[in-house]
XYZ file of C-alpha atoms in Angstrom:
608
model
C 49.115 -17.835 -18.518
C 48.682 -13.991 -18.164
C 49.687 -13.343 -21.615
C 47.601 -16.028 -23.179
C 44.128 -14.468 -20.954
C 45.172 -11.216 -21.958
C 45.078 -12.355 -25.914
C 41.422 -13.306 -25.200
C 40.639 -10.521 -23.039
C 41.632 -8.224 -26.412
C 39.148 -9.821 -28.661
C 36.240 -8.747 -26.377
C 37.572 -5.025 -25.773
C 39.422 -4.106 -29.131
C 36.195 -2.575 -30.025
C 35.979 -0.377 -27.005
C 39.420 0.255 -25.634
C 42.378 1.962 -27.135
C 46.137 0.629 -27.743
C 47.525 2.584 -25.092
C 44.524 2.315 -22.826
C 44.286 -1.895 -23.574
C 48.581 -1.317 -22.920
C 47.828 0.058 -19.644
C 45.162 -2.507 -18.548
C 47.451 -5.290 -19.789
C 50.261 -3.932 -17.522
C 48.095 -3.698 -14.296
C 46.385 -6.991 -14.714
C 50.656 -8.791 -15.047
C 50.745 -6.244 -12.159
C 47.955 -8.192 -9.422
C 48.946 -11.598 -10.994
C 53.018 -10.426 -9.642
C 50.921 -9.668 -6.366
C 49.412 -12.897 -5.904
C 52.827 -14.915 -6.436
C 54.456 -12.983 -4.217
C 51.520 -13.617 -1.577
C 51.824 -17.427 -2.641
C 55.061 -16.942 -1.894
C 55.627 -15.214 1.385
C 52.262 -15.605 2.777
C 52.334 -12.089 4.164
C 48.948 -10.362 4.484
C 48.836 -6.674 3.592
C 45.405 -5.398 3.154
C 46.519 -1.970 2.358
C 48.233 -3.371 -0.624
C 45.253 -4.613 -2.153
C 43.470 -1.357 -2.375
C 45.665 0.225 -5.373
C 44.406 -2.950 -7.306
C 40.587 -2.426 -6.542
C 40.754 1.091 -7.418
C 42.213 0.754 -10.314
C 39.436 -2.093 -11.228
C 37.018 0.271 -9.981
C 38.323 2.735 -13.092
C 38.633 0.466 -15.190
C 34.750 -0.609 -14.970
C 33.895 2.926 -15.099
C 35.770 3.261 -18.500
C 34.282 0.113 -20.375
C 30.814 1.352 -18.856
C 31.462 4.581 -20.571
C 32.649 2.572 -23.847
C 29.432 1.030 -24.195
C 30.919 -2.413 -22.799
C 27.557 -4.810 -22.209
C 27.443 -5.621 -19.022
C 27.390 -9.291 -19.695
C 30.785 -9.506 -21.471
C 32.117 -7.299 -18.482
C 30.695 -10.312 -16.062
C 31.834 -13.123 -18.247
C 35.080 -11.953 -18.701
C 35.208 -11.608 -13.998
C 34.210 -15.177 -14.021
C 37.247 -15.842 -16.788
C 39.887 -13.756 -14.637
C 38.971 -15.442 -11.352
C 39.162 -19.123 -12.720
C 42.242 -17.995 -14.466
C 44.143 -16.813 -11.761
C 42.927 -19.786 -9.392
C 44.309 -22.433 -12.263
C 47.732 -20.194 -12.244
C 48.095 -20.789 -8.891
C 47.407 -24.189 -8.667
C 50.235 -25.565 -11.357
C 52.450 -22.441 -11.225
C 52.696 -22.941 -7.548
C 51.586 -26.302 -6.895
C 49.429 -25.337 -4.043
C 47.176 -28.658 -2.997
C 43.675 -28.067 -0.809
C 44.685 -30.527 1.519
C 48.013 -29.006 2.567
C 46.977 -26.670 5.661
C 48.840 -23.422 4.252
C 47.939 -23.937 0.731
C 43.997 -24.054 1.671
C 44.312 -21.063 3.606
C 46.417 -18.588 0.692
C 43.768 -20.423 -1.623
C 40.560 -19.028 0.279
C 42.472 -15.838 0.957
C 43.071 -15.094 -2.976
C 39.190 -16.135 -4.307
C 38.492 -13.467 -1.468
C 40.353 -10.738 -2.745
C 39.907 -11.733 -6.354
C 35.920 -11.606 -5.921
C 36.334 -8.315 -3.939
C 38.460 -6.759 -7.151
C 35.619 -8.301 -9.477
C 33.373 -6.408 -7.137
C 35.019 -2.726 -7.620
C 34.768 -3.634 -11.377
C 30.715 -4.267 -11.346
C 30.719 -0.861 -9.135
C 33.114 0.936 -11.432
C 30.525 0.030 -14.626
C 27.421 1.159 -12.121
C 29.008 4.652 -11.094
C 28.954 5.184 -14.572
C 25.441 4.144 -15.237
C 24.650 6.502 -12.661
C 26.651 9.593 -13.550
C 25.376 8.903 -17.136
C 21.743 8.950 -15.723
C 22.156 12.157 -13.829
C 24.054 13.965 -16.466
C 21.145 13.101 -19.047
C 18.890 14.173 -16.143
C 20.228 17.494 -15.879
C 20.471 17.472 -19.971
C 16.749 17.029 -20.037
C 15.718 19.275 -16.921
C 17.196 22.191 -18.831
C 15.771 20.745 -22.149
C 12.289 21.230 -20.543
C 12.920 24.477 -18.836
C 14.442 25.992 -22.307
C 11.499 25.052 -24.582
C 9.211 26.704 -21.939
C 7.336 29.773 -22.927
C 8.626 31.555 -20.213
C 10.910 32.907 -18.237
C 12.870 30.797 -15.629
C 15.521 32.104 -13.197
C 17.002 29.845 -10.323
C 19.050 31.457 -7.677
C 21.354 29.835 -4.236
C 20.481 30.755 -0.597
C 23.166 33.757 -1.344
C 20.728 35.578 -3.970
C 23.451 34.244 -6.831
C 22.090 33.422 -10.276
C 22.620 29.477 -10.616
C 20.514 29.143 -14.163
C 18.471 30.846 -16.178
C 16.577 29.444 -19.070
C 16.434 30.337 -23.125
C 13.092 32.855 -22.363
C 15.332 34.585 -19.700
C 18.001 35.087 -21.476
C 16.643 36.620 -24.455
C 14.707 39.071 -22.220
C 17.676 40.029 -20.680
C 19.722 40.154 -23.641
C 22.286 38.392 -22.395
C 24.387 34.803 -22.402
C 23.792 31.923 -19.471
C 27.279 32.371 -18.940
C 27.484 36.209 -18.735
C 25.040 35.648 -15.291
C 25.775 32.781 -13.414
C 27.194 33.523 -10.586
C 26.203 37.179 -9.983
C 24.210 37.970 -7.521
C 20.898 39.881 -7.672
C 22.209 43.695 -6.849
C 24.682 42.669 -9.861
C 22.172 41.551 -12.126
C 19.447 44.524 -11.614
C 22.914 47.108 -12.187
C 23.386 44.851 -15.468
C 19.106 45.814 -16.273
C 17.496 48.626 -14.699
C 14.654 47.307 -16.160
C 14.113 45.220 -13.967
C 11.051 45.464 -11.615
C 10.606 43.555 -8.056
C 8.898 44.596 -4.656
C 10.607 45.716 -1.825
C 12.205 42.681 0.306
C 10.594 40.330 -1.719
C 14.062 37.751 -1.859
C 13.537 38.246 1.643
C 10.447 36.768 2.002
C 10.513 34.056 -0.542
C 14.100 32.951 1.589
C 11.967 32.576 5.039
C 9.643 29.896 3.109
C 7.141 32.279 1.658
C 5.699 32.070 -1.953
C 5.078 35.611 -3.317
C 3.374 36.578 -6.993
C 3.498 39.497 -8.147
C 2.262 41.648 -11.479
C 4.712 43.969 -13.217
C 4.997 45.520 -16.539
C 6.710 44.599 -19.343
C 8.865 46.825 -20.423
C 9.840 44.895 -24.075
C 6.220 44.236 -25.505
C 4.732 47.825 -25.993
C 1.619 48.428 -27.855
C -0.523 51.188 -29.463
C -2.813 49.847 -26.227
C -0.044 50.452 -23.890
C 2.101 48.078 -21.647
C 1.591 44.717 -21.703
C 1.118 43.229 -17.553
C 2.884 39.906 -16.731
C 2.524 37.971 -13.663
C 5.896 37.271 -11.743
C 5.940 34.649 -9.249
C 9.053 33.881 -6.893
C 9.402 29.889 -5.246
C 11.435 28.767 -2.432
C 13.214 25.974 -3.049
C 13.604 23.490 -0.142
C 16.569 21.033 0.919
C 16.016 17.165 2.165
C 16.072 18.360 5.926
C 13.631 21.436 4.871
C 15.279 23.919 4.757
C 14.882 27.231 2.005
C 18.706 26.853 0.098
C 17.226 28.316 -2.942
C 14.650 30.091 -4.967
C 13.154 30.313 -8.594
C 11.214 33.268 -10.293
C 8.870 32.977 -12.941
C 7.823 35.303 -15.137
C 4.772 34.576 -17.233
C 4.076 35.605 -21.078
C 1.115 37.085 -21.956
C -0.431 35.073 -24.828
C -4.116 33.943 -25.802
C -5.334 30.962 -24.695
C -5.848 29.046 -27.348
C -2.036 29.406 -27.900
C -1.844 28.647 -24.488
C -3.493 25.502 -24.454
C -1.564 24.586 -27.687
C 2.043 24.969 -25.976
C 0.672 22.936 -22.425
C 0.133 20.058 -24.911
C 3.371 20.516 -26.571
C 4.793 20.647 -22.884
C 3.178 18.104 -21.970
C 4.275 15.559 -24.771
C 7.800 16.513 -24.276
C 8.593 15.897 -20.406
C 5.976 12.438 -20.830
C 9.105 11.813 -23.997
C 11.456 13.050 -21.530
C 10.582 10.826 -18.696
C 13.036 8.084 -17.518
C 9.920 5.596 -16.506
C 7.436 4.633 -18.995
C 4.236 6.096 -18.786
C 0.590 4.879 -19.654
C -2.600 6.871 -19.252
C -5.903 4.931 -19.515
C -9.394 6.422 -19.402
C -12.241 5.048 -17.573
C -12.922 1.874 -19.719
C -9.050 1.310 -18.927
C -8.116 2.194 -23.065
C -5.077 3.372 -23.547
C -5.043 6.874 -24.497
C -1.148 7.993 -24.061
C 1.999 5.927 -24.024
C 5.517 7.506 -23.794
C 8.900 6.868 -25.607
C 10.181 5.274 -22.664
C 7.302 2.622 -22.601
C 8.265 1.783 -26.210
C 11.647 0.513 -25.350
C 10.378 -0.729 -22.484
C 7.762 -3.192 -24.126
C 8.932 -3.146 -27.317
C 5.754 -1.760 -29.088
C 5.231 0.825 -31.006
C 2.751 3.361 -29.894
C 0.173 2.716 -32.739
C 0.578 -0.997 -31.688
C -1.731 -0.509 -27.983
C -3.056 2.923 -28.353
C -6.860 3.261 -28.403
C -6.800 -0.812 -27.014
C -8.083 -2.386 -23.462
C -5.375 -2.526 -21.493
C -7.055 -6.111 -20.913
C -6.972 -6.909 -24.849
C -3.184 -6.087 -24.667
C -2.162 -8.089 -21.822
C -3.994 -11.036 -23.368
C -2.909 -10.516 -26.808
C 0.612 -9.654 -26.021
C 1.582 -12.435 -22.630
C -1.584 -14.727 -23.843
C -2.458 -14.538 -20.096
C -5.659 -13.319 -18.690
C -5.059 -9.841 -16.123
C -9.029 -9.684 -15.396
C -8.413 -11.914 -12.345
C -5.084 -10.129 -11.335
C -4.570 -8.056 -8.222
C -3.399 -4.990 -10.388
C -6.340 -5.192 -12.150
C -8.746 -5.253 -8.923
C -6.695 -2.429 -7.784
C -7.228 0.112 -11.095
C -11.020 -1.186 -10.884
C -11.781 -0.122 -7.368
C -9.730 3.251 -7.800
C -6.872 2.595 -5.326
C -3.361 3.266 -5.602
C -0.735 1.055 -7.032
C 2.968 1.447 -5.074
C 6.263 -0.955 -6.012
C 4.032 -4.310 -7.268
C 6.669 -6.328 -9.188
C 6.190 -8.491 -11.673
C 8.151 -10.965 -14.270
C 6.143 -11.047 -17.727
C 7.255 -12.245 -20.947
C 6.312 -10.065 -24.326
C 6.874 -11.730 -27.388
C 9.579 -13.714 -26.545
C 11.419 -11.580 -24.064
C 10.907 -11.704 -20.264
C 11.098 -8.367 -18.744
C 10.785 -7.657 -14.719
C 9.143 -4.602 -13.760
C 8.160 -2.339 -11.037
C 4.517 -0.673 -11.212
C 3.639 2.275 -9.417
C 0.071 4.079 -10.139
C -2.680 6.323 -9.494
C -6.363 6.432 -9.977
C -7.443 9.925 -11.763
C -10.204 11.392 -10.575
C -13.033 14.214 -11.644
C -13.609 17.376 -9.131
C -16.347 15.149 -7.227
C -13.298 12.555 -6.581
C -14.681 10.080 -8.959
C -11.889 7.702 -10.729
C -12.230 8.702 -14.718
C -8.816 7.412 -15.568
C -5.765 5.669 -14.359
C -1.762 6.259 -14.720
C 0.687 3.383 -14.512
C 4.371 4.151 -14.080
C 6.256 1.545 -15.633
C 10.441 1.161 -14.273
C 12.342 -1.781 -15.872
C 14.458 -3.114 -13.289
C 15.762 -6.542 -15.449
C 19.141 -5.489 -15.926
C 19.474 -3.647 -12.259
C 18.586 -7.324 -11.134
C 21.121 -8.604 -13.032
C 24.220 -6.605 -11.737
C 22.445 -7.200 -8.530
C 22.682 -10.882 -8.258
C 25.802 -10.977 -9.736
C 27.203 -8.797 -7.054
C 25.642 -11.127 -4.599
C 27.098 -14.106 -5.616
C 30.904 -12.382 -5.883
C 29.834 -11.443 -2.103
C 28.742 -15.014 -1.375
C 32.216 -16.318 -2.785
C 34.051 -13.729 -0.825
C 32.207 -14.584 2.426
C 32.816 -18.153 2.280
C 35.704 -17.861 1.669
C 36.473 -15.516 4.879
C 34.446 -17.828 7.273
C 36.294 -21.133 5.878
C 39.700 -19.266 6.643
C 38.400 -18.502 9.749
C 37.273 -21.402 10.851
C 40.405 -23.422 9.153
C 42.924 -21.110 11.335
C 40.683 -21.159 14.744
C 40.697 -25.563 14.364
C 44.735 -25.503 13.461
C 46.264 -24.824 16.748
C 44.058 -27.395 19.100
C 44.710 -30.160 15.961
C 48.365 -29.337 16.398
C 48.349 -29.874 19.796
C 46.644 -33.388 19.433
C 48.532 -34.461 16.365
C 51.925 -33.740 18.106
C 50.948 -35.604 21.148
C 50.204 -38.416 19.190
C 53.337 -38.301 17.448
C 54.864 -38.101 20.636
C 53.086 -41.458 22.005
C 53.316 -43.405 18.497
C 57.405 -42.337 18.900
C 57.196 -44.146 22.433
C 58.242 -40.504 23.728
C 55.291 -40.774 26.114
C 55.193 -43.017 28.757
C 52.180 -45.298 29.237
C 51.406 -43.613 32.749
C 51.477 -40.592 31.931
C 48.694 -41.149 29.101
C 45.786 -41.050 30.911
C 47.053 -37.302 32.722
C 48.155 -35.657 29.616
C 44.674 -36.884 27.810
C 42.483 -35.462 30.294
C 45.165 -32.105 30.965
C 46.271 -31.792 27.096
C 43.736 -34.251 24.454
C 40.424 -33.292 26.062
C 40.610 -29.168 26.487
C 41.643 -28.982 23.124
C 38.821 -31.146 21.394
C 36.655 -29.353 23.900
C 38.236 -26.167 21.678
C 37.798 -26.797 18.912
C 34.109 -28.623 19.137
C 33.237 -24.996 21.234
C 34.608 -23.128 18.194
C 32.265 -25.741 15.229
C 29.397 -24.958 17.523
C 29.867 -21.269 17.539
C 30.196 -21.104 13.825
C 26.704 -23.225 13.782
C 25.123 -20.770 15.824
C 26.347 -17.579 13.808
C 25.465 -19.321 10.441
C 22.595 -21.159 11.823
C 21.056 -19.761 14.741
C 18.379 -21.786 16.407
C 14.964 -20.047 17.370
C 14.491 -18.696 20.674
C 12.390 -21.123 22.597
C 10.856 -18.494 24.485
C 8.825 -17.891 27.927
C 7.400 -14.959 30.173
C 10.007 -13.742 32.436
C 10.262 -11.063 35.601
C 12.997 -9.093 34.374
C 13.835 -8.061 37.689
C 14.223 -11.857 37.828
C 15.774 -12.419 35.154
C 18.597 -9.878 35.892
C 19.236 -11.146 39.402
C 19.860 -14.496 37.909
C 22.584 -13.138 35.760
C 23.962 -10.566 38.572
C 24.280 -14.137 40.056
C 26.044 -15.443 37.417
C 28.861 -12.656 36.773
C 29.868 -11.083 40.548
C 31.975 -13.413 41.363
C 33.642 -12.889 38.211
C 33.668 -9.626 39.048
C 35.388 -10.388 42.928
C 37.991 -12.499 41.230
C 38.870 -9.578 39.085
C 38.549 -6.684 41.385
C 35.920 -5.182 39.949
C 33.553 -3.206 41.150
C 29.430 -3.899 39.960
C 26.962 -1.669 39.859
C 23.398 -2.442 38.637
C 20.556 0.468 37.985
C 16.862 -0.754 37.631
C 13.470 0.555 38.682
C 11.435 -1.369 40.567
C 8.316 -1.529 38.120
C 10.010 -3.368 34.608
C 7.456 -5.122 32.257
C 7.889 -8.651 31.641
C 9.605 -10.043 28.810
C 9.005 -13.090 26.413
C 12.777 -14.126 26.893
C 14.835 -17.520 25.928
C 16.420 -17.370 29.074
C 19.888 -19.338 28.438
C 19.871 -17.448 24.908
C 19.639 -13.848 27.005
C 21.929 -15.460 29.618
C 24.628 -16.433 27.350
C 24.516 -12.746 25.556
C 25.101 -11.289 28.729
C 27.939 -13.275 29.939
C 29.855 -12.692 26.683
C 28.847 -9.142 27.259
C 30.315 -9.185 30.433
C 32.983 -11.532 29.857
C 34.409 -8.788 27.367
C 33.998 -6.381 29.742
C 35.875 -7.698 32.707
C 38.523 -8.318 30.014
C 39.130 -4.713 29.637
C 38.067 -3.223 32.899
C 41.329 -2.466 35.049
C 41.288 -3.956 39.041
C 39.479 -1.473 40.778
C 37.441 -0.220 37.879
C 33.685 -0.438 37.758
C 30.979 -2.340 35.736
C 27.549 -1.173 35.077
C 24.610 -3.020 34.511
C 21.397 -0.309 33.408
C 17.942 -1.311 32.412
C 15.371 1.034 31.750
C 12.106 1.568 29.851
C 12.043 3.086 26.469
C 8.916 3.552 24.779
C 7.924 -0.023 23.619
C 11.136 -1.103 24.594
C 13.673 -2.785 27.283
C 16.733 -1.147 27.468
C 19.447 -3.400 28.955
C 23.305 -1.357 28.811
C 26.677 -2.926 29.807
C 28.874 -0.261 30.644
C 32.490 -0.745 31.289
C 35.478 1.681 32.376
C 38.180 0.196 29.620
C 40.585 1.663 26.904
C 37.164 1.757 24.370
C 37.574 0.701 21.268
C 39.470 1.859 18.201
C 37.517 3.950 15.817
C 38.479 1.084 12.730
C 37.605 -1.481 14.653
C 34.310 -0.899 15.826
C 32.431 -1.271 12.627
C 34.030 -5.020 12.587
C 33.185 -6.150 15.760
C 30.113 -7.862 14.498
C 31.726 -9.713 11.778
C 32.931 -13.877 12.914
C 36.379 -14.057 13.746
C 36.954 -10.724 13.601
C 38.962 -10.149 17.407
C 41.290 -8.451 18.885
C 42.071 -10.477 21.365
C 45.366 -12.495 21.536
C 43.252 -16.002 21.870
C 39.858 -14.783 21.732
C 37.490 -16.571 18.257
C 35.489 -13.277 17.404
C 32.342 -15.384 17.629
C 31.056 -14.054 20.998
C 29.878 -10.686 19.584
C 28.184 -12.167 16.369
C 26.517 -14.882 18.103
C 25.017 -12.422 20.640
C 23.871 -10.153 17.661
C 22.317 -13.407 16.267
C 20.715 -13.780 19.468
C 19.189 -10.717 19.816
C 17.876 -10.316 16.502
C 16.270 -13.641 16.809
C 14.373 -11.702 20.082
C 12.799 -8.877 17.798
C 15.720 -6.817 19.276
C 18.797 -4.550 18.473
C 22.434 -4.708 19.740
C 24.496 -1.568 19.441
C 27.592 -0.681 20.721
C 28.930 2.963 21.583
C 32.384 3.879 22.246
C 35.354 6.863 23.643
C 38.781 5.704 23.061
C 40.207 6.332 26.916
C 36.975 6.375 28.099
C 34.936 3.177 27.912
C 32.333 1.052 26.199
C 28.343 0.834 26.151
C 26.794 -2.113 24.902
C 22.794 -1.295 24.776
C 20.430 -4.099 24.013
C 17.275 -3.426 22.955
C 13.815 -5.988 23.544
C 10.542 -4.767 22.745
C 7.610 -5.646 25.072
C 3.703 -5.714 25.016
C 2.445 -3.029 26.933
C-alpha cells in the first residue's frame, strides 16, 4: 500500500522535489505508516511520539511551498494520505467499527493523521509568510535606495542598522563596511561629518530635531551648498524610542523635484502588496497599481480614465449605483474591512475593501482611494484547515465519549451474562438491579447529557436575582459538603451587590462543580473561599481553594471535554460551566500556584 501511494505521490512532486529529497520523504512517510501498525498493534498511546512526525510534515510543507507546490495539489494529495492510511488499516489489520477497541484506535489515528495534515498546511503558510516578509524587506530597501536622498537607520545603541544607496555614496563607503558601528565610529571613519551637540540624545527621548548643515561634497563658484538634515525616532509596539533615522535632503530645483516625487510615487503604488485605485470626484479612475492588475485581471489601459460605475457594470454585469460601497464613496465616509465575493470574467474573486475619501484644504471630498486585498486563496487554506480541525475534534469527542459509556455497559452486559448463565439467583435480581443496573445507566445517561450540554448548550432562561440571594442559596447548597469534608468556608461579600439577570439552576450548577472540584482537592482542615465583588460593569464571583494547584501543562486543558485528571472524574464539569457562563455574557478564568492553590473567577456583567 505505502509503496503503491508513494508511486502516485511522485508524479505530482517530480517536478518540484529532488531524488534524494523525494528519497527522504519516501522514507519518513514508510516511517508514520510503521508507527501506526505498531499503535494498531499495541494500542499504547504516546503523544510525545507523534511530534517527530508533525515536525517533520511541518518541513516538509515549508519545502514544497518554497518549490512552488500549488496549494491545491498539496491539499489533494492530505485528503489521498488520510484515506490511504485509513483503508491500510482496515484490511492490513482487519480492524471493524463495531468491535469496541478497533473504533477507538480508528478515531485515535484520523485524529493524529488530520493533526499531521495540519502541520503540513502550516508548514506551506510559514513559507508564504517568510516569502512575504523577505520580499517586504526586498522592496522597503528598493524604495529607500532609489530615493534622492540620504537615509541612515540606527538601534537604541546609536549602531548603524542600514543605510541607503544616497548614503553610501556620500560617505564613500560599502553597506557592509558600516553596519554595525556605532556613531563615534562612523564620524572617526568621516570627519566630515556635521551634527549638533546631543542631538542622538534628544531624538532617543522621543524628540524630532531638523537641522541645516553644509555640504561639504557639492562646492560651487557661489560657495557651499546648505542641506537640511532631519533626525526621527523610531517607536516600538508598546511606544517606546528603540531606534532612529536621519535624513539628509539634496538640494535640487523643483521642477526636478516634482519630477522624482512622481517617479516615487509610481514606484512604492508598483511596490505595494494591496491593489490600489485612485478615483477623482466623478469617481473615474485616474491611477491603478500593478498589484490591482493581477488582482482583477485587467490591464491598466482596460479601466483607466472609466466610471468606476461603467466598470463594475461592464465587467460583473451588475449594477453598484444601489450598493452600500457606493453610498459610502458618495457621501465621503470611510470604507474599513467590507468583503465581498464578485465574479470578473469568469473568475470569482473574494476581497477585502478598505478606503478613504480625499479631501481639498476646506475638507471637501475631491477624490477617493480604495485598497483592494485578495483574500480567495487565504480563505481557502483557511477552510481547509477548519475542516482537518473538525475531523480531528470529532474524532476526540467520539473517543471520549466511546471510553466514558464502556465501563457502565460492561458492568450491565456482564450482569446479564451472569443472569442469562443462571449465575444469578432470581432473588437477588431485583437488589443487584436497583444497587448495580440502575447507577450505571444513571452513568452513563449523566455522561450523554453532559456531552449535549457542552456541544449543545441550551439558552439561559433567565430572571432578576438578589445576588446576596442568590449566593446564600448556594452557601446552602455546598456547607454541608463542606462539614462532611472538614472544611472550613469562608464567604466575602458587601452588603450593597447589584442584581443580576441570572438562570438560577444554570449559575447553581456552575458553582457546585466549582465547588465540587474544590472540596476534591482541599485537605481536612483546609479552607474554602467564596469572594464576590464589584468590578466596573461587572460581578466578580471567585472560588478559592487551599489545594496542590494545578500543573502548569495542564491548565491550558482544563476547558477541553474529557480532558481530567481525576481517577473517575468525565472532564465535562469544567466545559459545561464555561458553556454556561458564556451563554450569561460572562468569562470563566482560572488562576493557579502549584503548592499553593486555585482561583476560579467568574465574571457577569450587570446594568448599572
Amino acid at each position: 500500500m505505502v509503496e503503491s501511494i508513494l508511486k502516485i505521490f511522485w508524479k505530482d512532486l517530480g517536478a518540484y522535489l529532488q531524488e534524494d529529497e523525494y528519497q527522504m520523504y519516501a522514507q519518513h512517510i514508510r516511517e508514520l505508516v510503521g508507527y501506526v501498525d505498531e499503535f494498531v498493534t499495541t494500542g499504547e498511546r504516546n503523544e510525545l511520539a507523534w511530534e517527530p512526525f508533525f515536525d517533520h510534515g511541518s518541513k516538509y510543507g515549508y519545502l514544497v511551498a518554497s518549490r512552488d507546490l500549488p496549494l491545491e495539489i498539496l491539499l489533494d494529495m492530505g485528503n489521498m494520505f488520510s484515506e490511504s492510511i485509513l483503508n491500510h488499516v482496515f484490511h492490513t489489520h482487519q480492524l471493524k467499527f463495531y468491535e469496541r477497541e478497533a473504533f477507538g484506535k480508528i478515531l485515535y489515528i484520523t485524529s493524529k493523521i488530520n493533526t499531521y495534515s495540519n502541520q503540513v498546511v502550516l508548514g506551506f503558510q510559514r513559507w508564504q509568510d517568510d516569502s512575504r516578509n523577505t520580499l517586504h524587506d526586498e522592496r522597503r530597501n528598493q524604495v529607500l535606495n532609489r530615493l534622492p536622498f540620504s537615509i541612515v537607520v540606527y538601534d537604541e545603541h546609536g549602531r548603524l542598522q542600514f543605510a541607503n544607496t544616497q548614503a553610501l555614496d556620500h560617505s564613500r563607503m560599502r553597506l557592509e563596511e558600516v553596519v554595525g558601528k556605532t556613531r563615534d565610529e562612523l564620524r572617526a571613519l568621516d570627519n566630515r561629518s556635521t551634527e549638533p551637540e546631543n542631538m542622538f540624545r534628544k531624538v532617543m527621548s522621543g524628540e524630532r530635531v531638523r537641522w541645516r548643515a553644509a555640504d561639504t561634497n557639492n562646492v560651487s563658484d557661489e560657495g557651499m551648498y546648505q542641506v537640511d538634515k532631519e533626525m526621527i525616532p523610531l517607536f516600538d509596539e508598546s511606544g517606546q524610542v528603540n531606534g532612529s533615522v536621519t535624513i539628509v535632503y539634496s538640494p535640487i530645483s523643483e521642477k526636478e523635484r516634482l519630477y522624482n516625487l512622481h517617479k516615487q510615487f509610481s514606484f512604492v503604488l508598483n511596490s505595494m502588496n494591496s491593489g490600489l485605485l485612485i478615483l477623482n470626484q466623478d469617481f473615474s479612475l485616474t491611477s491603478y497599481n500593478k498589484k490591482a492588475e493581477d488582482v482583477f485581471g485587467l490591464a491598466a489601459e482596460q479601466v483607466l480614465g472609466s466610471s468606476l460605475l461603467e466598470l463594475y457594470t461592464r465587467f460583473t454585469e451588475k449594477d453598484m449605483s444601489n450598493s452600500k460601497l457606493y453610498s459610502s464613496m458618495k457621501r465621503g465616509l470611510p470604507i474599513r474591512d467590507r468583503e465581498y465575493s464578485i465574479m470578473i470574467n469568469g473568475r470569482t474573486l473574494t476581497i477585502r475593501i478598505d478606503g478613504n475619501p480625499i479631501k481639498n484644504s476646506q475638507g471637501v471630498p475631491v477624490g477617493y482611494i480604495l485598497i483592494i486585498d485578495d483574500q480567495t486563496e487565504l480563505l481557502a487554506m483557511r477552510e481547509a484547515m477548519m475542516r482537518n480541525e473538525k475531523f480531528a475534534l470529532i474524532g476526540q469527542f467520539a473517543a471520549g465519549i466511546a471510553h466514558e459509556i464502556r465501563n457502565p455497559l460492561t458492568t450491565v452486559f456482564g450482569f446479564l451474562q451472569l443472569f442469562a448463565s443462571r449465575a444469578v439467583q432470581p432473588d437477588n435480581f431485583h437488589d443487584l438491579t436497583v444497587k448495580l443496573l440502575i447507577p450505571e445507566l444513571d452513568r452513563a445517561n449523566t455522561i450523554l447529557s453532559d456531552f449535549l450540554m457542552v456541544s449543545r448548550p441550551q439558552a439561559p432562561q433567565r430572571q432578576l436575582v438578589i445576588t446576596e440571594t442568590f449566593m446564600a442559596d448556594v452557601l446552602r447548597l455546598v456547607e454541608s459538603e463542606a462539614n462532611l469534608r472538614g472544611v472550613m468556608l469562608e464567604v466575602e461579600a458587601p452588603s450593597d451587590l447589584p442584581s443580576l439577570n441570572l438562570d438560577v439552576q444554570q449559575m447553581k450548577q456552575v458553582f457546585l462543580n466549582l465547588c465540587k472540584n474544590a472540596f476534591d482537592v482541599t485537605p481536612p482542615g483546609g479552607k474554602l473561599v467564596l469572594r464576590v465583588k464589584v468590578e466596573n460593569s461587572d460581578v466578580q464571583f471567585e472560588v478559592i481553594d487551599e489545594g496542590p494547584g494545578i500543573l502548569a501543562e495542564d491548565l491550558s486543558h482544563i476547558f477541553e471535554p474529557f480532558y481530567t485528571t481525576k481517577e473517575h472524574g468525565t472532564g465535562l464539569g469544567l466545559p459545561i460551566s464555561h458553556r454556561i457562563i458564556e451563554g450569561h455574557g460572562g468569562m470563566l478564568t482560572v488562576r493557579s500556584t502549584e503548592g499553593v492553590g486555585t482561583t476560579f473567577s467568574i465574571g457577569i456583567p450587570f446594568t448599572p
